[in-house]
Tab-separated table of C-alpha atoms in Angstrom:
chain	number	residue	atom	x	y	z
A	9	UNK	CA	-2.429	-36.584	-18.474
A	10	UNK	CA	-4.562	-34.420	-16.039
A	11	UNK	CA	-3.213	-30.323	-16.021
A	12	UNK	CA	-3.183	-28.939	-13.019
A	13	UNK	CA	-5.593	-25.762	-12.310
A	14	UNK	CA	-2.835	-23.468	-11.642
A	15	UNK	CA	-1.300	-24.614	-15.647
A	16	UNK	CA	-4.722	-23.735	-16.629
A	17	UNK	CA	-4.454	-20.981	-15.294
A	18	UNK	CA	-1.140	-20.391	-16.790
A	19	UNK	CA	-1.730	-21.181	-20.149
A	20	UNK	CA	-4.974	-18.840	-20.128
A	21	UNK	CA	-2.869	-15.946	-18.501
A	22	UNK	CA	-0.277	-16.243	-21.434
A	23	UNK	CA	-3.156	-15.440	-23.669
A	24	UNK	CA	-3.829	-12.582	-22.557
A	25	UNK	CA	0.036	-11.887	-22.369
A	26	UNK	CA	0.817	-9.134	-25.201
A	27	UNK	CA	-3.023	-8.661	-25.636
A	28	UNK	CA	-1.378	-4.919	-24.972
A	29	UNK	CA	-4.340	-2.669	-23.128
A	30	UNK	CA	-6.547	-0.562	-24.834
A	31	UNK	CA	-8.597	1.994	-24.078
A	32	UNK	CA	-11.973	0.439	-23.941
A	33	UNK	CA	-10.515	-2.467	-21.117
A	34	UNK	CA	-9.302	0.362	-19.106
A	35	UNK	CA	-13.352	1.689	-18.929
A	36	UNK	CA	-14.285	-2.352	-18.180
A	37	UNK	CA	-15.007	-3.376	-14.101
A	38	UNK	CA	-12.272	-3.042	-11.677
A	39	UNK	CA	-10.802	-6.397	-10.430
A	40	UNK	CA	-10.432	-7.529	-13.844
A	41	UNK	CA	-7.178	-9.407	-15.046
A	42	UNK	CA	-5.403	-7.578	-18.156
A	43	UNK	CA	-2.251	-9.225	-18.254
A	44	UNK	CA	0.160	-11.887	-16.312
A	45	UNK	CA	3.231	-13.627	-16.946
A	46	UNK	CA	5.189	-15.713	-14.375
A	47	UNK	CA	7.337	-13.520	-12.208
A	48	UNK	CA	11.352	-13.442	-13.015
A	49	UNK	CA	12.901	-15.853	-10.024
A	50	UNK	CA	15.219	-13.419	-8.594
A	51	UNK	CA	11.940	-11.777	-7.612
A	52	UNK	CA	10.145	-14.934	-5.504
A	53	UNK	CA	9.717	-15.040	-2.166
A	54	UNK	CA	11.681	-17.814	-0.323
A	55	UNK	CA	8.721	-20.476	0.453
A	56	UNK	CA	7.261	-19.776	-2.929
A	57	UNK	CA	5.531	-22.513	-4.965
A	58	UNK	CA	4.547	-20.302	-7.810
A	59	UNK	CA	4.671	-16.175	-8.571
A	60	UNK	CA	3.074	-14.331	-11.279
A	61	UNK	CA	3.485	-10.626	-12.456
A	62	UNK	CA	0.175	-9.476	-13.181
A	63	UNK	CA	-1.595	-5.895	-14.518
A	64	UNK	CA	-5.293	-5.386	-13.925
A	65	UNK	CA	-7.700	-2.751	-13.397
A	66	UNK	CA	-8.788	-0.844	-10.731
A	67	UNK	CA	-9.925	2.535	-9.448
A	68	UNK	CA	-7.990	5.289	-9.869
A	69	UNK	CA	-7.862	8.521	-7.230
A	70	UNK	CA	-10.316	10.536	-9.382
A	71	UNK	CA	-12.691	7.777	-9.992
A	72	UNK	CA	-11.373	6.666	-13.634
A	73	UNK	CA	-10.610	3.096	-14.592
A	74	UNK	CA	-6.842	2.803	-14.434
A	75	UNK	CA	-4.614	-0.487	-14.926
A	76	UNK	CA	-2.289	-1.515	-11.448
A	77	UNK	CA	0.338	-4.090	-11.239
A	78	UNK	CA	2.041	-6.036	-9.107
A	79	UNK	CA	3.102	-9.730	-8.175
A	80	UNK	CA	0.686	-13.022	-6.968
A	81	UNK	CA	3.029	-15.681	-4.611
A	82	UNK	CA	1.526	-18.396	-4.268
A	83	UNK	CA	2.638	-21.583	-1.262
A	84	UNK	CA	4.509	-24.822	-2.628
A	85	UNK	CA	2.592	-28.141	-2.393
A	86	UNK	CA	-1.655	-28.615	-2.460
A	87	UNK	CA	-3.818	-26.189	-1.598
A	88	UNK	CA	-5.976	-26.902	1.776
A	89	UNK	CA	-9.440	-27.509	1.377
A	90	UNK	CA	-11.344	-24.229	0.062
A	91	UNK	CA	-7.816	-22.695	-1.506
A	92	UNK	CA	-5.288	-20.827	0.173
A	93	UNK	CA	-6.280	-17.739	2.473
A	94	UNK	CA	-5.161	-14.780	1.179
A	95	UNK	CA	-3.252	-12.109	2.119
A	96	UNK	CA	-3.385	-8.926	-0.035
A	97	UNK	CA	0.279	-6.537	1.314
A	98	UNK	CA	0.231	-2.826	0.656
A	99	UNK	CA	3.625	-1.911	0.852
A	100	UNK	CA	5.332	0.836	2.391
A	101	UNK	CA	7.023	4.121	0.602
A	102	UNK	CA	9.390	3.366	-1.887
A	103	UNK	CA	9.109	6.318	-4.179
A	104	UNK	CA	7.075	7.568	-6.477
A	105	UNK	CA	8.479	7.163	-9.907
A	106	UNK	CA	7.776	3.958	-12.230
A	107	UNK	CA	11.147	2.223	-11.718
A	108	UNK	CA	10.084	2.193	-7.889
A	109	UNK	CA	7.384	-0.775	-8.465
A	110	UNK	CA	8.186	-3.485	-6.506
A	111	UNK	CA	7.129	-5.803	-9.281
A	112	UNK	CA	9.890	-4.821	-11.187
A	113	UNK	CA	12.563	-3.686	-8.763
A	114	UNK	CA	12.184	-6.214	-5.607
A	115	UNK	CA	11.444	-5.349	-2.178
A	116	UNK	CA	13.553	-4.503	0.959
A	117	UNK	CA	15.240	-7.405	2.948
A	118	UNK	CA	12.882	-6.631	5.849
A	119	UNK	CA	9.466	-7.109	3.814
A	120	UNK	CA	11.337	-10.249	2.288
A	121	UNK	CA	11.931	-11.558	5.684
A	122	UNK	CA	7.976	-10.758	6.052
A	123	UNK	CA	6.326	-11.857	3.795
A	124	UNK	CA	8.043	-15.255	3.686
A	125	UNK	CA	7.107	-16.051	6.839
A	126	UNK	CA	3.250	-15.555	5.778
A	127	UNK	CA	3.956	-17.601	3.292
A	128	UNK	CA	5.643	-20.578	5.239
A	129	UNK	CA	2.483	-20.196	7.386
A	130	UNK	CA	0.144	-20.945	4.490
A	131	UNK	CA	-0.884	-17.625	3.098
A	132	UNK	CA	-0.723	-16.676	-0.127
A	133	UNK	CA	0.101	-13.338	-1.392
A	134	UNK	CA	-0.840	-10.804	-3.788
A	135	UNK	CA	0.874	-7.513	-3.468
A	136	UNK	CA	-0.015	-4.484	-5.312
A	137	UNK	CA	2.651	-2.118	-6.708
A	138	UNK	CA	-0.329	1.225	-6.496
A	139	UNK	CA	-1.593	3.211	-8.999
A	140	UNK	CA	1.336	4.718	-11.267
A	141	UNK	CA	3.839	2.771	-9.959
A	142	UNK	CA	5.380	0.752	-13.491
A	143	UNK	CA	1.840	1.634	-14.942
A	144	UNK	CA	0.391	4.626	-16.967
A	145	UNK	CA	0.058	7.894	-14.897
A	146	UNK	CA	1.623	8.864	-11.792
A	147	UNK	CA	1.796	7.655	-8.294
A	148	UNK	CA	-1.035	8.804	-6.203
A	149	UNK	CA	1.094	9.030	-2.931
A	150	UNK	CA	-1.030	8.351	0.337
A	151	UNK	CA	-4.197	8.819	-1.639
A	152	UNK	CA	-6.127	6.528	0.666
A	153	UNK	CA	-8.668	5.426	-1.926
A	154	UNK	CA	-6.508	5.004	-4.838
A	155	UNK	CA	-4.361	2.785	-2.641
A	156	UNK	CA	-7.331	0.722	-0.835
A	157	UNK	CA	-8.867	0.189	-4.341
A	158	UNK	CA	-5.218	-1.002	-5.881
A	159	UNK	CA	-5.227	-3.589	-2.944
A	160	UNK	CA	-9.030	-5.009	-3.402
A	161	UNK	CA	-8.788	-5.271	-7.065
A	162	UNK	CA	-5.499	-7.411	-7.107
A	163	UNK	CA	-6.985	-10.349	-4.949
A	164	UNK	CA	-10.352	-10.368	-7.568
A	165	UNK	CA	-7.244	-10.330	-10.184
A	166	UNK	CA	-5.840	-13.160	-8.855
A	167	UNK	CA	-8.414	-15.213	-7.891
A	168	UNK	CA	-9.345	-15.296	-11.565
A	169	UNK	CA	-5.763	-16.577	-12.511
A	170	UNK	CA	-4.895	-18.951	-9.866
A	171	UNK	CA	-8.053	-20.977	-8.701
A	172	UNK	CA	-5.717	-22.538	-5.671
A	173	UNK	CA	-6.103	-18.824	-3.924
A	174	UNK	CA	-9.328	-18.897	-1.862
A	175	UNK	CA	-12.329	-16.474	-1.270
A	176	UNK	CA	-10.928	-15.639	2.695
A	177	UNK	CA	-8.318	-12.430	3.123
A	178	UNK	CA	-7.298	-9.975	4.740
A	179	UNK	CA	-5.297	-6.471	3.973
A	180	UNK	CA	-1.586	-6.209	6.116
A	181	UNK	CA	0.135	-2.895	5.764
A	182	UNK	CA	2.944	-1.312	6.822
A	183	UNK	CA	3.746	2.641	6.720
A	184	UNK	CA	2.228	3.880	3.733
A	185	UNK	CA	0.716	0.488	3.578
A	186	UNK	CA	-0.318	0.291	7.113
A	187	UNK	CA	-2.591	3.717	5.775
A	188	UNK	CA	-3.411	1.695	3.166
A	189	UNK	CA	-4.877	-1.164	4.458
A	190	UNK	CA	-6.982	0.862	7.018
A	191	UNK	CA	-8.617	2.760	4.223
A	192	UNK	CA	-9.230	-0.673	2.540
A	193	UNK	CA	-10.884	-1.431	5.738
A	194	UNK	CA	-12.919	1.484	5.259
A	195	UNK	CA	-14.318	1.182	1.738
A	196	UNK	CA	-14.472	-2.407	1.497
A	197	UNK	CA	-18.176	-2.828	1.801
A	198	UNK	CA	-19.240	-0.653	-0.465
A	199	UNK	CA	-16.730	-1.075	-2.728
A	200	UNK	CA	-16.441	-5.206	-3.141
A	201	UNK	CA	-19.104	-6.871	-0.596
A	202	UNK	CA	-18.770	-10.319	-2.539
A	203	UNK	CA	-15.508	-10.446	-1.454
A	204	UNK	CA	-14.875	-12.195	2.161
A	205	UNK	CA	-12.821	-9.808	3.759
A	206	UNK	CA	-11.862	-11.139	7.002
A	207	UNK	CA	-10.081	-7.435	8.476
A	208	UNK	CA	-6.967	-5.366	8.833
A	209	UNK	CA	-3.874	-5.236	9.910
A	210	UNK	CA	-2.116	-2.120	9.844
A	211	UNK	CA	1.256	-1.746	11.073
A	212	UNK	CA	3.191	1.992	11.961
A	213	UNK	CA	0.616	3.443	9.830
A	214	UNK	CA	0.970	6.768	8.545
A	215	UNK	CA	-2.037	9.120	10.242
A	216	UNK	CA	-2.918	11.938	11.921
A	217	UNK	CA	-1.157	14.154	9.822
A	218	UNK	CA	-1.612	17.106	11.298
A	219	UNK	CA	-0.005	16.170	13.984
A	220	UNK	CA	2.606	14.408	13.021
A	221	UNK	CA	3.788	17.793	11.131
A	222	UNK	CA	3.321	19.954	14.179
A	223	UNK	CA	5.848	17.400	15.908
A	224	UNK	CA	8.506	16.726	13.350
A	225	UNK	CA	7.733	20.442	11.818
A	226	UNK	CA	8.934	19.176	8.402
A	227	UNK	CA	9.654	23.060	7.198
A	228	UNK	CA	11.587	24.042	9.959
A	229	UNK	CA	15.821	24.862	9.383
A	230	UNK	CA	16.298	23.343	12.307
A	231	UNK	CA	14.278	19.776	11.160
A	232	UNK	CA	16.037	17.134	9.210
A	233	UNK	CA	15.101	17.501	5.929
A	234	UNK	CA	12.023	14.349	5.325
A	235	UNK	CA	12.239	12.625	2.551
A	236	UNK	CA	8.823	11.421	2.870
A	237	UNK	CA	7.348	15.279	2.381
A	238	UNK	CA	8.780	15.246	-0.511
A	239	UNK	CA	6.987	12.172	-1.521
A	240	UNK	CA	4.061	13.985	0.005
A	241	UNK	CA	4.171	17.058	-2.197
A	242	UNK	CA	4.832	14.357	-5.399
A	243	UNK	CA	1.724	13.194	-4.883
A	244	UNK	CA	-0.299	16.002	-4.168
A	245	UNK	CA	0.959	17.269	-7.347
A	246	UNK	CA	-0.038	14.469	-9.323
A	247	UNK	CA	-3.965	14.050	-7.907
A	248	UNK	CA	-3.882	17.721	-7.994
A	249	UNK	CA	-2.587	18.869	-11.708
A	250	UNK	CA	-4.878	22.010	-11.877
A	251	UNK	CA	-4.996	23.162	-8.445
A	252	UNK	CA	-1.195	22.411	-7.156
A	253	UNK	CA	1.476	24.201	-8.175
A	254	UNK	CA	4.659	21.954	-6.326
A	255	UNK	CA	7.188	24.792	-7.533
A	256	UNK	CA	5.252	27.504	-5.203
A	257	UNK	CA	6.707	25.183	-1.852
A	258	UNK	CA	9.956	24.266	-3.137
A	259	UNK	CA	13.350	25.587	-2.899
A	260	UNK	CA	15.936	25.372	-6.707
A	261	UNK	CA	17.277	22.427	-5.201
A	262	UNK	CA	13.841	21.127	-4.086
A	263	UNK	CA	12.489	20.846	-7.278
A	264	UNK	CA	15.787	19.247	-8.587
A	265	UNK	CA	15.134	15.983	-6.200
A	266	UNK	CA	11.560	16.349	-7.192
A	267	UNK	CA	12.292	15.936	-10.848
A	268	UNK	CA	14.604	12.835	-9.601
A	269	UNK	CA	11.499	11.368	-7.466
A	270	UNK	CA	8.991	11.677	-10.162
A	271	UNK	CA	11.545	9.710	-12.889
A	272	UNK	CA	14.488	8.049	-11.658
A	273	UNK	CA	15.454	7.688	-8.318
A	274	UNK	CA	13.336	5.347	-5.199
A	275	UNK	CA	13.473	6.698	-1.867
A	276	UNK	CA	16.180	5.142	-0.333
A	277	UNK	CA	18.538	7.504	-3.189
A	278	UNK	CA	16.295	10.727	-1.823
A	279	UNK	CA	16.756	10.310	1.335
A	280	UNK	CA	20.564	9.670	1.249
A	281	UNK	CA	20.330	12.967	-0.905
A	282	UNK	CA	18.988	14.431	1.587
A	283	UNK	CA	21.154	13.180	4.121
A	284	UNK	CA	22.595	16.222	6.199
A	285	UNK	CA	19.940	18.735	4.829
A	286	UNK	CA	17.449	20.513	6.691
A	287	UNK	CA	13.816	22.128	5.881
A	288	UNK	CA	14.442	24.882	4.539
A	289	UNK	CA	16.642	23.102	1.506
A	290	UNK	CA	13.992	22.056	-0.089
A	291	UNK	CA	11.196	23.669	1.463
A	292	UNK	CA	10.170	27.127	1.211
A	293	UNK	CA	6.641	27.720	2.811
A	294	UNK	CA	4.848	30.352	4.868
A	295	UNK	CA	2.081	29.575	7.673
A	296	UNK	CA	-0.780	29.741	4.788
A	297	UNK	CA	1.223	27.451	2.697
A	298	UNK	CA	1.807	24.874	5.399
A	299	UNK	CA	-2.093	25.492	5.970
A	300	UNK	CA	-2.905	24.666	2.524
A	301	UNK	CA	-0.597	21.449	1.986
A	302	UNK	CA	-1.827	20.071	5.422
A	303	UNK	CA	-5.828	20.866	4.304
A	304	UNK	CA	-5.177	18.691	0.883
A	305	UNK	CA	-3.248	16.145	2.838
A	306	UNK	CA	-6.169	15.716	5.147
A	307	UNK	CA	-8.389	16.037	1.878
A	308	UNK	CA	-6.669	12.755	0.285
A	309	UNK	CA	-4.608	10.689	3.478
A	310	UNK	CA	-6.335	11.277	6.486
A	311	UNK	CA	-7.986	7.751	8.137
A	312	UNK	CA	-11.648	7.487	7.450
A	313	UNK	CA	-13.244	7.422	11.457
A	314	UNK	CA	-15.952	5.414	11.299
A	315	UNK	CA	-17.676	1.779	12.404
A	316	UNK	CA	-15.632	-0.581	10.263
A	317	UNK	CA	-17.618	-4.228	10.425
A	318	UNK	CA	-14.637	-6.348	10.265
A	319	UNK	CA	-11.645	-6.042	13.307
A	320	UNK	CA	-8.407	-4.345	12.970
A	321	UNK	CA	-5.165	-5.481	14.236
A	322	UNK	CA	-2.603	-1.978	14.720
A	323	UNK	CA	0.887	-1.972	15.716
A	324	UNK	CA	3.197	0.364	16.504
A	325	UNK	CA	6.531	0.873	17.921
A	326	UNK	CA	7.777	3.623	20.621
A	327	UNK	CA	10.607	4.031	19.171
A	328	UNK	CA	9.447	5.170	15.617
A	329	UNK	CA	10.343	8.386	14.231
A	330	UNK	CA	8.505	8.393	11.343
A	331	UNK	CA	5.234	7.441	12.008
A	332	UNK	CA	4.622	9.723	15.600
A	333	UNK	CA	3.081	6.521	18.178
A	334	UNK	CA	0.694	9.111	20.064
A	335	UNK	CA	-0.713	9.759	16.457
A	336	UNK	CA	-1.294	5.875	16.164
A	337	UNK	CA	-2.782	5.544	19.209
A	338	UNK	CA	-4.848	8.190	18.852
A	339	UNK	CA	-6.400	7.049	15.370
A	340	UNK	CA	-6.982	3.819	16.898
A	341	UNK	CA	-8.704	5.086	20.090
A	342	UNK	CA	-10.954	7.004	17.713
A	343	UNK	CA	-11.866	4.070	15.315
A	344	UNK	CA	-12.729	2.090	18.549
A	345	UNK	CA	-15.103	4.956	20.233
A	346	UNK	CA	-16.331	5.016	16.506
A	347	UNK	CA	-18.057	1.012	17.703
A	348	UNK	CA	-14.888	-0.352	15.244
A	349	UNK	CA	-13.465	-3.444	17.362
A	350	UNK	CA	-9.648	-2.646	17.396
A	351	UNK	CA	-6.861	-4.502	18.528
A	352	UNK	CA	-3.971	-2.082	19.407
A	353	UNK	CA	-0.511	-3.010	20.760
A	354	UNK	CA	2.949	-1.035	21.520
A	355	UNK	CA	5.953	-2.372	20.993
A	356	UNK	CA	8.143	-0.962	23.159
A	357	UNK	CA	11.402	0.112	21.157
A	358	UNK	CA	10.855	-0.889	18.483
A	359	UNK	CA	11.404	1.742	15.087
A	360	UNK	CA	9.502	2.400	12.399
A	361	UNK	CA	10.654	-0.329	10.249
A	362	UNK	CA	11.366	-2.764	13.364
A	363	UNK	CA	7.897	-3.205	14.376
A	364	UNK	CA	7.339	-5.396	11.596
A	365	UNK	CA	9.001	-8.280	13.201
A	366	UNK	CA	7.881	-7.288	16.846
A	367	UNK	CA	4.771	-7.509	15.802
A	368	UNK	CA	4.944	-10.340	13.392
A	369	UNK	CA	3.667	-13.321	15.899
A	370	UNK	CA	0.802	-11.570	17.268
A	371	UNK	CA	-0.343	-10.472	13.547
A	372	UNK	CA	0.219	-14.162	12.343
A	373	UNK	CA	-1.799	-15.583	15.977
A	374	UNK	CA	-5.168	-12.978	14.992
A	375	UNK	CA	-5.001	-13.357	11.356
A	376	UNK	CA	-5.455	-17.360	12.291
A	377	UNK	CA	-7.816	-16.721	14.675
A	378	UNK	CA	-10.282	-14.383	11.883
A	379	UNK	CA	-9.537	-17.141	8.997
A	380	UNK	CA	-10.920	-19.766	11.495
């Protein structure tokens, strides 16, 4: 009786179940597959055939080898000729401590709602969970690199595992992921050119920083007190351990949620914390403070401006209050002066979560046209 390549590929990724990881594989090429097991069912996609949890390795924010997870969801029936084209999601903020991982914990109705419909249109999808999300270490929140490298490595991960996935694929991010998946963009080249990367599609992606802050002036009594800052000053803490001191910009009752956000609680139970508060709760900068957090911000999040060889696809909605529109705009009016050939579209009232499924046909009719 003839075994299907994806049992092969089963039975070989329960070998390497409980292999455990050691030290040396941690020091071994990124892209390589240390674990996998088939993903729990209450954590498929509707219009999955197949779904895997996997671990592998990739490149951390400081350079080191570091192991990643997240989930492979692969289409029902026979692959088309030359595999399945690929789709490789960086997700948007969901916290920063391990019990966050969407691997583990699920994902949002909305990126449920997505994602299936990538997957009903023949995609399949591997989705990365980050750096220090359910793995060793900590999250390395809107580190641009660490994230672009978590994404790469997980579609040479899975491409090892399930032969049905095929070489063409593109990055699709939203939010943190949207950043994501333009800094993937970025480094691609240098970082995995025998990979056939196809281009980017970056929705409501978090950017121009700078400005963004002097707009929603996150510090301010008289702001609503952002959750995301928070998630902001998490990270810088973590890719900064000898330079950052988190407790120097915090209010008491600031570093209580930050404790929270760096072990127990996701970012929808922040921000519900947070819910009524202002700046100044949890916040308690001067001018050269705000200076200094915005300098390593630009240090580790800003969007590489440059010529990127393959097109990008960015979205964004008007009526977003997260990720500023002008900010989007402007990032993509600089990548396309920079001879990058950008697609950019606004949705007109749509939020920050909402232009996901404004957006959704047009990303589905260019992503078709660039697998062609």
């Amino acid at each position: 009786m003839r075994i299907r390549r994806w049992m092969v590929a089963m039975i070989v990724a329960a070998a390497v179940v409980g292999a455990g990881t050691t030290s040396a594989e941690a020091h071994e090429q990124p892209g390589r597959l240390v674990n996998a097991e088939g993903l729990p069912k209450d954590l498929w996609l509707p219009e999955t055939g197949r779904a895997y949890r996997v671990k592998y390795t990739s490149t951390g924010y400081d350079g080191r080898r570091v192991i990643v997870s997240g989930a492979v969801f692969v289409p029902p029936g026979r692959a088309p000729k030359g595999g399945w084209p690929v789709i490789s999601w960086a997700h948007g903020t969901v916290g920063v401590a391990d019990v966050c991982a969407n691997s583990r914990a699920g994902r949002s109705q909305r990126d449920i709602d997505f994602l299936t419909t990538w997957l009903a249109a023949g995609y399949a999808i591997v989705a990365s969970d980050y750096e220090g999300l359910g793995t060793p270490g900590e999250h390395a929140y809107l580190n641009g690199r660490s994230e672009a490298y978590g994404v790469i490595d997980i579609v040479r991960a899975a491409r090892k595992l399930d032969h049905s996935l095929g070489r063409a694929w593109l990055s699709v991010g939203q939010s943190q992921g949207g950043q994501a998946s333009l800094f993937t963009g970025s480094v691609i080249r240098k970082y995995a050119p025998e990979l056939d990367y196809r281009g980017t599609i970056a929705t409501a992606p978090s950017s121009q920083l700078r400005l963004t802050a002097s707009v929603a002036k996150p510090f301010d009594a008289a702001s609503p007190a952002n959750p995301s800052v928070l998630m902001i000053v998490a990270g810088l803490r973590n890719t900064h351990p000898k330079t950052f001191d988190a407790a120097r910009y915090l209010t008491p009752y600031g570093q209580e949620l930050l404790a929270k956000a760096m072990n127990t609680d996701c970012y929808t139970a922040i921000a519900q914390q947070l819910a009524g508060k202002h700046g100044t709760d949890i916040f308690d900068v001067d001018a050269a403070e705000q200076e200094e957090l915005l300098r390593m911000i630009d240090q580790d999040a800003e969007i590489p401006i440059s010529r990127y060889r393959e097109p990008l696809f960015i979205g964004q909605g008007t009526a977003d209050l997260t990720a500023y529109p002008l900010a989007t705009k402007i990032t993509a009016d600089k990548l396309r002066e920079a001879g990058s050939k950008v697609t950019f579209t606004f949705y007109p009232g749509a939020d920050h979560g909402g232009v996901m499924a404004a957006a959704k046909a047009d990303m589905l009719t260019w992503a078709a046209a660039r697998m062609r």
